[in-house]
């Protein structure tokens, strides 16, 4: 209710396994239903975090129907604009170590003993579909295991948590390169649409022991790296007292700018080069007769970027002349080009450049 008063959207963050999956010992949702628990097999017994999790088997119709009902009751309150699913099929918090075949040995669940993999994935798909059918306008957000299962597990999903789950390092310059590189892997190797992916910015406090390092240097660089990668962003941030006011203003300014560019950011055509210190990479975001081109130079020397004003090169189809202006940093050069031309642009060292492209009328 407080979030609603502030105009923010609260998310109902769910787990399909136990109720505290970062506890050293898991706890079942329903202690009175021991038959719902996953019976570990040879694979899961070999992984200590799974063996102690005491998770429920989602490929078990009575448990699945109970969990679906709990989710529907939560939505019936009208307090939530989003729904998230997290964890793994075993009851732990969900990590790369637990992305293994689901080998529940129960003979009473809705799967073959020792082979619950497909049945578990199918149940997860049905959970997403059930929420979508009940509330079509809900933002459906997923983490593990769907983020590891690939694009076919994301049919009813709006946002998929990035594989870079632990956050970025202290250097915003290196972090920006890492965000763009991960995003390209997700798009080009995992076939996840960029508008579903969700870059994660800034260092994590996951271990709760090391102080959070906040860096103001190259803040524009990391923000533009993430904005160019996807229209969905997730921030690890310290408390309000942990960020200088000027950095808060920078973050707000770029987020407001990105919201105004939403139509363009939903499309993306990557330029050929990948993020490397000795080259310029970037992406084009073209809709109709206008668009944006992001250019990134992580190196310590000025470098020239080039991109083709063609459908194959940038998604530019408009015939005739167009004007190219530098929106960031402001006050840069301008060019006039035609469809089919190769545009060259010098990018200063350790910096990001944003160009606007607009057809002449």
mmCIF file of C-alpha atoms in Angstrom:
data_model
loop_
_atom_site.group_PDB
_atom_site.id
_atom_site.type_symbol
_atom_site.label_atom_id
_atom_site.label_comp_id
_atom_site.label_asym_id
_atom_site.label_seq_id
_atom_site.Cartn_x
_atom_site.Cartn_y
_atom_site.Cartn_z
ATOM 1 C CA UNK A 1 0.000 0.000 0.000
ATOM 2 C CA UNK A 2 2.900 2.340 0.743
ATOM 3 C CA UNK A 3 4.379 1.606 -2.688
ATOM 4 C CA UNK A 4 1.025 2.341 -4.304
ATOM 5 C CA UNK A 5 0.820 5.685 -2.477
ATOM 6 C CA UNK A 6 4.238 6.548 -3.909
ATOM 7 C CA UNK A 7 3.166 5.582 -7.422
ATOM 8 C CA UNK A 8 5.468 2.556 -7.439
ATOM 9 C CA UNK A 9 4.587 -0.960 -8.527
ATOM 10 C CA UNK A 10 5.078 -3.714 -5.958
ATOM 11 C CA UNK A 11 6.087 -7.179 -7.139
ATOM 12 C CA UNK A 12 4.837 -10.413 -5.598
ATOM 13 C CA UNK A 13 8.102 -12.351 -5.480
ATOM 14 C CA UNK A 14 7.370 -16.064 -5.343
ATOM 15 C CA UNK A 15 9.279 -19.310 -5.014
ATOM 16 C CA UNK A 16 8.080 -22.689 -6.238
ATOM 17 C CA UNK A 17 10.064 -24.594 -3.647
ATOM 18 C CA UNK A 18 10.673 -23.869 0.031
ATOM 19 C CA UNK A 19 9.962 -20.692 1.989
ATOM 20 C CA UNK A 20 13.519 -19.654 2.799
ATOM 21 C CA UNK A 21 15.886 -20.806 0.103
ATOM 22 C CA UNK A 22 18.961 -19.006 1.402
ATOM 23 C CA UNK A 23 18.727 -20.705 4.791
ATOM 24 C CA UNK A 24 21.376 -23.372 5.566
ATOM 25 C CA UNK A 25 18.501 -25.810 5.972
ATOM 26 C CA UNK A 26 15.398 -25.529 3.861
ATOM 27 C CA UNK A 27 11.889 -25.596 5.223
ATOM 28 C CA UNK A 28 8.953 -27.127 3.356
ATOM 29 C CA UNK A 29 5.972 -24.927 2.573
ATOM 30 C CA UNK A 30 3.669 -27.432 4.225
ATOM 31 C CA UNK A 31 5.098 -29.519 7.059
ATOM 32 C CA UNK A 32 1.843 -31.508 7.080
ATOM 33 C CA UNK A 33 2.420 -32.667 3.481
ATOM 34 C CA UNK A 34 5.679 -34.647 3.491
ATOM 35 C CA UNK A 35 4.620 -36.414 0.270
ATOM 36 C CA UNK A 36 5.023 -33.103 -1.569
ATOM 37 C CA UNK A 37 8.775 -33.001 -0.882
ATOM 38 C CA UNK A 38 11.289 -33.745 -3.600
ATOM 39 C CA UNK A 39 13.081 -37.033 -2.964
ATOM 40 C CA UNK A 40 16.737 -36.412 -3.906
ATOM 41 C CA UNK A 41 18.325 -38.757 -6.409
ATOM 42 C CA UNK A 42 22.004 -39.494 -7.127
ATOM 43 C CA UNK A 43 22.691 -36.136 -8.820
ATOM 44 C CA UNK A 44 21.058 -33.935 -6.200
ATOM 45 C CA UNK A 45 22.449 -35.951 -3.271
ATOM 46 C CA UNK A 46 25.920 -35.090 -4.549
ATOM 47 C CA UNK A 47 25.312 -31.335 -4.159
ATOM 48 C CA UNK A 48 25.177 -30.371 -0.496
ATOM 49 C CA UNK A 49 23.109 -27.199 -0.919
ATOM 50 C CA UNK A 50 20.400 -29.211 -2.704
ATOM 51 C CA UNK A 51 20.515 -32.215 -0.403
ATOM 52 C CA UNK A 52 19.716 -30.007 2.626
ATOM 53 C CA UNK A 53 17.076 -27.871 0.893
ATOM 54 C CA UNK A 54 13.954 -29.946 1.548
ATOM 55 C CA UNK A 55 12.220 -28.406 -1.433
ATOM 56 C CA UNK A 56 8.810 -29.369 -2.775
ATOM 57 C CA UNK A 57 8.559 -31.141 -6.115
ATOM 58 C CA UNK A 58 6.725 -28.823 -8.490
ATOM 59 C CA UNK A 59 6.039 -31.818 -10.779
ATOM 60 C CA UNK A 60 3.480 -33.019 -8.242
ATOM 61 C CA UNK A 61 -0.105 -32.058 -9.006
ATOM 62 C CA UNK A 62 -1.402 -31.533 -5.413
ATOM 63 C CA UNK A 63 1.499 -29.221 -4.563
ATOM 64 C CA UNK A 64 1.284 -27.417 -7.908
ATOM 65 C CA UNK A 65 -2.444 -26.742 -7.484
ATOM 66 C CA UNK A 66 -1.900 -25.484 -3.933
ATOM 67 C CA UNK A 67 0.917 -23.159 -5.051
ATOM 68 C CA UNK A 68 -1.181 -21.835 -7.955
ATOM 69 C CA UNK A 69 -4.049 -21.096 -5.566
ATOM 70 C CA UNK A 70 -1.742 -19.209 -3.169
ATOM 71 C CA UNK A 71 -0.531 -17.062 -6.068
ATOM 72 C CA UNK A 72 -4.097 -16.339 -7.197
ATOM 73 C CA UNK A 73 -5.069 -15.333 -3.656
ATOM 74 C CA UNK A 74 -2.127 -12.961 -3.522
ATOM 75 C CA UNK A 75 -3.178 -11.315 -6.771
ATOM 76 C CA UNK A 76 -6.770 -11.013 -5.607
ATOM 77 C CA UNK A 77 -5.639 -8.369 -3.079
ATOM 78 C CA UNK A 78 -5.097 -5.937 -5.967
ATOM 79 C CA UNK A 79 -1.827 -4.730 -4.398
ATOM 80 C CA UNK A 80 0.595 -6.126 -6.961
ATOM 81 C CA UNK A 81 1.494 -4.930 -10.449
ATOM 82 C CA UNK A 82 4.174 -7.544 -10.988
ATOM 83 C CA UNK A 83 4.865 -11.206 -10.256
ATOM 84 C CA UNK A 84 8.254 -12.879 -10.016
ATOM 85 C CA UNK A 85 9.419 -16.477 -9.831
ATOM 86 C CA UNK A 86 12.768 -17.385 -8.313
ATOM 87 C CA UNK A 87 14.742 -20.324 -6.965
ATOM 88 C CA UNK A 88 15.449 -23.734 -8.442
ATOM 89 C CA UNK A 89 13.554 -26.991 -8.804
ATOM 90 C CA UNK A 90 15.289 -28.375 -5.707
ATOM 91 C CA UNK A 91 14.525 -25.838 -2.979
ATOM 92 C CA UNK A 92 17.791 -23.913 -2.822
ATOM 93 C CA UNK A 93 18.166 -20.279 -3.822
ATOM 94 C CA UNK A 94 18.931 -21.095 -7.437
ATOM 95 C CA UNK A 95 22.531 -20.931 -8.637
ATOM 96 C CA UNK A 96 24.650 -22.300 -11.454
ATOM 97 C CA UNK A 97 25.559 -25.277 -9.247
ATOM 98 C CA UNK A 98 21.928 -26.413 -9.064
ATOM 99 C CA UNK A 99 21.165 -26.237 -12.782
ATOM 100 C CA UNK A 100 21.252 -30.013 -13.103
ATOM 101 C CA UNK A 101 18.643 -32.586 -14.182
ATOM 102 C CA UNK A 102 15.789 -32.877 -11.707
ATOM 103 C CA UNK A 103 16.138 -36.423 -10.403
ATOM 104 C CA UNK A 104 13.285 -36.629 -7.895
ATOM 105 C CA UNK A 105 12.933 -40.315 -7.020
ATOM 106 C CA UNK A 106 9.303 -40.205 -5.827
ATOM 107 C CA UNK A 107 7.038 -42.810 -7.392
ATOM 108 C CA UNK A 108 3.856 -40.918 -6.420
ATOM 109 C CA UNK A 109 4.489 -37.617 -8.212
ATOM 110 C CA UNK A 110 3.524 -36.791 -11.798
ATOM 111 C CA UNK A 111 6.826 -37.852 -13.356
ATOM 112 C CA UNK A 112 8.900 -40.965 -13.826
ATOM 113 C CA UNK A 113 10.984 -41.812 -10.738
ATOM 114 C CA UNK A 114 14.388 -40.183 -11.178
ATOM 115 C CA UNK A 115 13.332 -38.205 -14.256
ATOM 116 C CA UNK A 116 11.370 -35.086 -13.305
ATOM 117 C CA UNK A 117 13.153 -32.664 -15.610
ATOM 118 C CA UNK A 118 10.541 -32.189 -18.345
ATOM 119 C CA UNK A 119 7.622 -32.368 -15.897
ATOM 120 C CA UNK A 120 9.202 -29.661 -13.700
ATOM 121 C CA UNK A 121 9.835 -27.354 -16.653
ATOM 122 C CA UNK A 122 6.301 -27.921 -17.924
ATOM 123 C CA UNK A 123 4.886 -27.063 -14.487
ATOM 124 C CA UNK A 124 6.915 -23.837 -14.425
ATOM 125 C CA UNK A 125 5.543 -22.909 -17.853
ATOM 126 C CA UNK A 126 2.006 -23.525 -16.583
ATOM 127 C CA UNK A 127 2.631 -21.270 -13.563
ATOM 128 C CA UNK A 128 3.611 -18.411 -15.881
ATOM 129 C CA UNK A 129 0.653 -19.063 -18.162
ATOM 130 C CA UNK A 130 -1.745 -19.159 -15.218
ATOM 131 C CA UNK A 131 -0.631 -15.744 -13.994
ATOM 132 C CA UNK A 132 -0.821 -14.330 -17.546
ATOM 133 C CA UNK A 133 -4.340 -15.685 -18.029
ATOM 134 C CA UNK A 134 -5.503 -14.311 -14.677
ATOM 135 C CA UNK A 135 -3.916 -10.870 -15.008
ATOM 136 C CA UNK A 136 -2.895 -10.131 -18.625
ATOM 137 C CA UNK A 137 -1.471 -6.718 -17.694
ATOM 138 C CA UNK A 138 0.844 -8.077 -14.988
ATOM 139 C CA UNK A 139 4.589 -7.605 -15.405
ATOM 140 C CA UNK A 140 5.935 -11.165 -15.163
ATOM 141 C CA UNK A 141 9.532 -11.231 -13.973
ATOM 142 C CA UNK A 142 11.628 -14.378 -13.732
ATOM 143 C CA UNK A 143 15.006 -15.385 -12.368
ATOM 144 C CA UNK A 144 16.287 -18.927 -12.079
ATOM 145 C CA UNK A 145 15.561 -21.531 -13.268
ATOM 146 C CA UNK A 146 13.860 -19.993 -16.306
ATOM 147 C CA UNK A 147 16.858 -17.783 -17.106
ATOM 148 C CA UNK A 148 18.987 -20.927 -17.525
ATOM 149 C CA UNK A 149 16.420 -22.940 -19.485
ATOM 150 C CA UNK A 150 16.467 -20.694 -22.540
ATOM 151 C CA UNK A 151 14.061 -18.718 -24.659
ATOM 152 C CA UNK A 152 11.422 -21.478 -24.894
ATOM 153 C CA UNK A 153 10.792 -21.161 -21.153
ATOM 154 C CA UNK A 154 10.011 -17.438 -21.522
ATOM 155 C CA UNK A 155 6.817 -17.490 -23.589
ATOM 156 C CA UNK A 156 4.721 -15.660 -20.968
ATOM 157 C CA UNK A 157 7.588 -13.660 -19.460
ATOM 158 C CA UNK A 158 8.152 -9.912 -19.785
ATOM 159 C CA UNK A 159 11.537 -9.645 -18.070
ATOM 160 C CA UNK A 160 14.245 -12.252 -17.453
ATOM 161 C CA UNK A 161 16.876 -11.593 -14.801
ATOM 162 C CA UNK A 162 20.361 -11.432 -16.297
ATOM 163 C CA UNK A 163 22.841 -14.271 -15.981
ATOM 164 C CA UNK A 164 25.243 -11.751 -14.407
ATOM 165 C CA UNK A 165 23.436 -12.223 -11.113
ATOM 166 C CA UNK A 166 26.090 -11.007 -8.686
ATOM 167 C CA UNK A 167 26.268 -7.448 -9.990
ATOM 168 C CA UNK A 168 29.134 -5.560 -11.584
ATOM 169 C CA UNK A 169 32.522 -4.585 -10.196
ATOM 170 C CA UNK A 170 33.721 -1.279 -8.811
ATOM 171 C CA UNK A 171 34.852 0.130 -12.185
ATOM 172 C CA UNK A 172 31.902 1.543 -14.121
ATOM 173 C CA UNK A 173 34.003 1.490 -17.296
ATOM 174 C CA UNK A 174 34.757 -2.223 -17.056
ATOM 175 C CA UNK A 175 31.216 -2.918 -15.836
ATOM 176 C CA UNK A 176 29.711 -1.187 -18.858
ATOM 177 C CA UNK A 177 31.766 -3.389 -21.189
ATOM 178 C CA UNK A 178 30.733 -6.466 -19.212
ATOM 179 C CA UNK A 179 27.029 -5.546 -19.419
ATOM 180 C CA UNK A 180 27.184 -5.101 -23.193
ATOM 181 C CA UNK A 181 29.190 -8.300 -23.661
ATOM 182 C CA UNK A 182 26.766 -10.370 -21.557
ATOM 183 C CA UNK A 183 23.825 -8.888 -23.424
ATOM 184 C CA UNK A 184 25.326 -9.885 -26.751
ATOM 185 C CA UNK A 185 25.836 -13.444 -25.526
ATOM 186 C CA UNK A 186 22.210 -13.583 -24.449
ATOM 187 C CA UNK A 187 20.975 -12.292 -27.815
ATOM 188 C CA UNK A 188 23.378 -13.946 -30.247
ATOM 189 C CA UNK A 189 24.072 -17.250 -28.505
ATOM 190 C CA UNK A 190 21.010 -17.848 -26.303
ATOM 191 C CA UNK A 191 18.517 -16.178 -28.698
ATOM 192 C CA UNK A 192 16.878 -14.232 -25.854
ATOM 193 C CA UNK A 193 15.266 -11.042 -27.236
ATOM 194 C CA UNK A 194 17.062 -8.006 -25.871
ATOM 195 C CA UNK A 195 13.771 -6.451 -24.730
ATOM 196 C CA UNK A 196 13.242 -9.378 -22.300
ATOM 197 C CA UNK A 197 16.771 -9.369 -20.884
ATOM 198 C CA UNK A 198 17.549 -7.248 -17.813
ATOM 199 C CA UNK A 199 21.055 -5.840 -17.221
ATOM 200 C CA UNK A 200 22.128 -5.624 -13.580
ATOM 201 C CA UNK A 201 24.169 -2.573 -12.554
ATOM 202 C CA UNK A 202 26.535 -1.786 -9.668
ATOM 203 C CA UNK A 203 28.228 -3.990 -7.048
ATOM 204 C CA UNK A 204 26.243 -6.402 -4.932
ATOM 205 C CA UNK A 205 26.218 -6.604 -1.152
ATOM 206 C CA UNK A 206 25.355 -10.287 -1.321
ATOM 207 C CA UNK A 207 27.923 -11.398 1.241
ATOM 208 C CA UNK A 208 26.920 -8.650 3.731
ATOM 209 C CA UNK A 209 30.522 -8.395 4.954
ATOM 210 C CA UNK A 210 32.346 -6.081 2.549
ATOM 211 C CA UNK A 211 31.347 -2.412 2.313
ATOM 212 C CA UNK A 212 29.538 -1.391 -0.833
ATOM 213 C CA UNK A 213 31.843 0.474 -3.182
ATOM 214 C CA UNK A 214 30.155 3.330 -5.006
ATOM 215 C CA UNK A 215 32.035 4.934 -7.875
ATOM 216 C CA UNK A 216 30.992 8.185 -9.568
ATOM 217 C CA UNK A 217 33.557 7.824 -12.332
ATOM 218 C CA UNK A 218 32.180 6.883 -15.771
ATOM 219 C CA UNK A 219 28.604 6.796 -14.458
ATOM 220 C CA UNK A 220 27.305 7.889 -17.886
ATOM 221 C CA UNK A 221 29.218 5.001 -19.460
ATOM 222 C CA UNK A 222 27.668 2.215 -17.397
ATOM 223 C CA UNK A 223 24.156 3.700 -17.614
ATOM 224 C CA UNK A 224 24.304 4.100 -21.398
ATOM 225 C CA UNK A 225 25.771 0.590 -21.734
ATOM 226 C CA UNK A 226 22.740 -0.815 -19.938
ATOM 227 C CA UNK A 227 20.190 1.432 -21.677
ATOM 228 C CA UNK A 228 21.573 0.480 -25.090
ATOM 229 C CA UNK A 229 21.363 -3.209 -24.154
ATOM 230 C CA UNK A 230 17.752 -3.428 -22.982
ATOM 231 C CA UNK A 231 14.752 -1.317 -21.966
ATOM 232 C CA UNK A 232 14.748 -3.217 -18.615
ATOM 233 C CA UNK A 233 17.280 -2.288 -15.928
ATOM 234 C CA UNK A 234 17.888 -3.565 -12.400
ATOM 235 C CA UNK A 235 20.084 -1.684 -9.945
ATOM 236 C CA UNK A 236 21.987 -2.810 -6.889
ATOM 237 C CA UNK A 237 22.135 0.443 -4.939
ATOM 238 C CA UNK A 238 23.238 1.530 -1.462
ATOM 239 C CA UNK A 239 20.941 3.509 0.794
ATOM 240 C CA UNK A 240 20.070 7.064 -0.185
ATOM 241 C CA UNK A 241 22.926 8.366 1.945
ATOM 242 C CA UNK A 242 25.354 6.217 -0.046
ATOM 243 C CA UNK A 243 24.996 8.041 -3.366
ATOM 244 C CA UNK A 244 26.066 11.662 -3.928
ATOM 245 C CA UNK A 245 23.243 13.983 -4.970
ATOM 246 C CA UNK A 246 24.901 14.701 -8.316
ATOM 247 C CA UNK A 247 24.934 10.968 -9.098
ATOM 248 C CA UNK A 248 21.287 10.616 -8.145
ATOM 249 C CA UNK A 249 20.532 13.446 -10.568
ATOM 250 C CA UNK A 250 22.574 11.738 -13.305
ATOM 251 C CA UNK A 251 20.715 8.459 -12.833
ATOM 252 C CA UNK A 252 17.316 10.200 -12.872
ATOM 253 C CA UNK A 253 18.242 12.206 -15.965
ATOM 254 C CA UNK A 254 19.267 9.158 -17.978
ATOM 255 C CA UNK A 255 16.274 7.110 -16.845
ATOM 256 C CA UNK A 256 13.911 9.924 -17.822
ATOM 257 C CA UNK A 257 15.684 10.211 -21.169
ATOM 258 C CA UNK A 258 15.439 6.464 -21.730
ATOM 259 C CA UNK A 259 11.706 6.419 -20.950
ATOM 260 C CA UNK A 260 11.224 9.070 -23.635
ATOM 261 C CA UNK A 261 13.113 6.810 -26.093
ATOM 262 C CA UNK A 262 11.138 3.669 -25.247
ATOM 263 C CA UNK A 263 9.921 3.038 -28.795
ATOM 264 C CA UNK A 264 13.480 3.124 -30.139
ATOM 265 C CA UNK A 265 15.055 1.071 -27.351
ATOM 266 C CA UNK A 266 12.673 -1.820 -27.997
ATOM 267 C CA UNK A 267 14.561 -2.510 -31.236
ATOM 268 C CA UNK A 268 18.298 -3.145 -31.496
ATOM 269 C CA UNK A 269 20.795 -3.911 -34.237
ATOM 270 C CA UNK A 270 24.331 -4.576 -32.938
ATOM 271 C CA UNK A 271 27.291 -3.143 -34.812
ATOM 272 C CA UNK A 272 29.900 -5.743 -35.844
ATOM 273 C CA UNK A 273 32.565 -5.138 -33.188
ATOM 274 C CA UNK A 274 32.246 -6.671 -29.717
ATOM 275 C CA UNK A 275 33.368 -4.770 -26.593
ATOM 276 C CA UNK A 276 37.170 -4.808 -26.577
ATOM 277 C CA UNK A 277 39.745 -2.226 -25.394
ATOM 278 C CA UNK A 278 41.160 -1.614 -28.889
ATOM 279 C CA UNK A 279 37.928 -1.101 -30.837
ATOM 280 C CA UNK A 280 34.609 0.738 -30.820
ATOM 281 C CA UNK A 281 31.403 -1.238 -30.442
ATOM 282 C CA UNK A 282 27.794 -0.117 -30.305
ATOM 283 C CA UNK A 283 24.219 -0.631 -31.373
ATOM 284 C CA UNK A 284 21.634 1.018 -33.618
ATOM 285 C CA UNK A 285 17.999 1.551 -32.665
ATOM 286 C CA UNK A 286 16.038 2.598 -35.749
ATOM 287 C CA UNK A 287 12.273 2.969 -36.131
ATOM 288 C CA UNK A 288 10.992 4.390 -39.417
ATOM 289 C CA UNK A 289 12.752 7.636 -40.273
ATOM 290 C CA UNK A 290 14.551 8.247 -36.974
ATOM 291 C CA UNK A 291 16.778 6.452 -34.524
ATOM 292 C CA UNK A 292 19.696 6.346 -32.123
ATOM 293 C CA UNK A 293 23.213 4.959 -32.457
ATOM 294 C CA UNK A 294 25.260 4.211 -29.313
ATOM 295 C CA UNK A 295 29.052 4.053 -29.649
ATOM 296 C CA UNK A 296 31.454 2.886 -26.912
ATOM 297 C CA UNK A 297 35.228 3.260 -26.784
ATOM 298 C CA UNK A 298 36.659 1.545 -23.669
ATOM 299 C CA UNK A 299 40.267 2.155 -24.736
ATOM 300 C CA UNK A 300 42.707 4.896 -23.745
ATOM 301 C CA UNK A 301 43.015 6.422 -27.239
ATOM 302 C CA UNK A 302 40.453 8.113 -29.538
ATOM 303 C CA UNK A 303 39.128 5.636 -32.092
ATOM 304 C CA UNK A 304 36.989 5.926 -35.190
ATOM 305 C CA UNK A 305 33.743 4.011 -35.360
ATOM 306 C CA UNK A 306 31.957 3.204 -38.591
ATOM 307 C CA UNK A 307 28.491 1.954 -39.407
ATOM 308 C CA UNK A 308 26.491 1.545 -42.603
ATOM 309 C CA UNK A 309 23.196 3.343 -43.197
ATOM 310 C CA UNK A 310 21.630 0.201 -44.595
ATOM 311 C CA UNK A 311 18.968 -2.207 -43.436
ATOM 312 C CA UNK A 312 21.561 -4.911 -42.867
ATOM 313 C CA UNK A 313 24.039 -2.648 -41.078
ATOM 314 C CA UNK A 314 21.802 -0.588 -38.786
ATOM 315 C CA UNK A 315 18.184 -1.237 -39.760
ATOM 316 C CA UNK A 316 18.006 2.057 -41.721
ATOM 317 C CA UNK A 317 15.623 1.702 -44.689
ATOM 318 C CA UNK A 318 14.736 5.304 -45.469
ATOM 319 C CA UNK A 319 15.950 6.530 -48.855
ATOM 320 C CA UNK A 320 17.350 9.988 -49.366
ATOM 321 C CA UNK A 321 19.366 12.194 -47.042
ATOM 322 C CA UNK A 322 19.468 12.090 -43.269
ATOM 323 C CA UNK A 323 21.063 14.215 -40.586
ATOM 324 C CA UNK A 324 23.266 12.712 -37.882
ATOM 325 C CA UNK A 325 23.854 14.718 -34.719
ATOM 326 C CA UNK A 326 25.715 14.011 -31.508
ATOM 327 C CA UNK A 327 23.259 14.067 -28.595
ATOM 328 C CA UNK A 328 25.832 13.038 -25.978
ATOM 329 C CA UNK A 329 28.209 14.559 -25.213
ATOM 330 C CA UNK A 330 26.328 17.641 -26.375
ATOM 331 C CA UNK A 331 27.850 20.032 -28.872
ATOM 332 C CA UNK A 332 29.602 17.457 -31.019
ATOM 333 C CA UNK A 333 29.924 17.363 -34.806
ATOM 334 C CA UNK A 334 27.107 16.854 -37.305
ATOM 335 C CA UNK A 335 26.952 14.996 -40.597
ATOM 336 C CA UNK A 336 24.649 14.617 -43.558
ATOM 337 C CA UNK A 337 24.527 11.178 -45.185
ATOM 338 C CA UNK A 338 22.448 9.105 -47.584
ATOM 339 C CA UNK A 339 21.076 5.586 -47.479
ATOM 340 C CA UNK A 340 23.915 3.172 -48.227
ATOM 341 C CA UNK A 341 26.686 5.470 -46.944
ATOM 342 C CA UNK A 342 29.244 4.360 -44.381
ATOM 343 C CA UNK A 343 29.322 6.851 -41.517
ATOM 344 C CA UNK A 344 32.539 7.404 -39.559
ATOM 345 C CA UNK A 345 32.628 8.995 -36.119
ATOM 346 C CA UNK A 346 35.507 9.617 -33.729
ATOM 347 C CA UNK A 347 34.799 8.467 -30.171
ATOM 348 C CA UNK A 348 36.992 9.874 -27.358
ATOM 349 C CA UNK A 349 38.816 7.436 -25.058
ATOM 350 C CA UNK A 350 36.919 5.760 -22.202
ATOM 351 C CA UNK A 351 33.634 7.286 -23.245
ATOM 352 C CA UNK A 352 30.210 6.702 -24.752
ATOM 353 C CA UNK A 353 28.673 8.702 -27.601
ATOM 354 C CA UNK A 354 24.977 8.846 -28.509
ATOM 355 C CA UNK A 355 23.997 9.900 -32.029
ATOM 356 C CA UNK A 356 20.562 10.799 -33.336
ATOM 357 C CA UNK A 357 19.665 9.930 -36.916
ATOM 358 C CA UNK A 358 16.737 11.613 -38.622
ATOM 359 C CA UNK A 359 15.599 11.686 -42.249
ATOM 360 C CA UNK A 360 15.452 15.094 -43.909
ATOM 361 C CA UNK A 361 11.884 16.175 -44.612
#
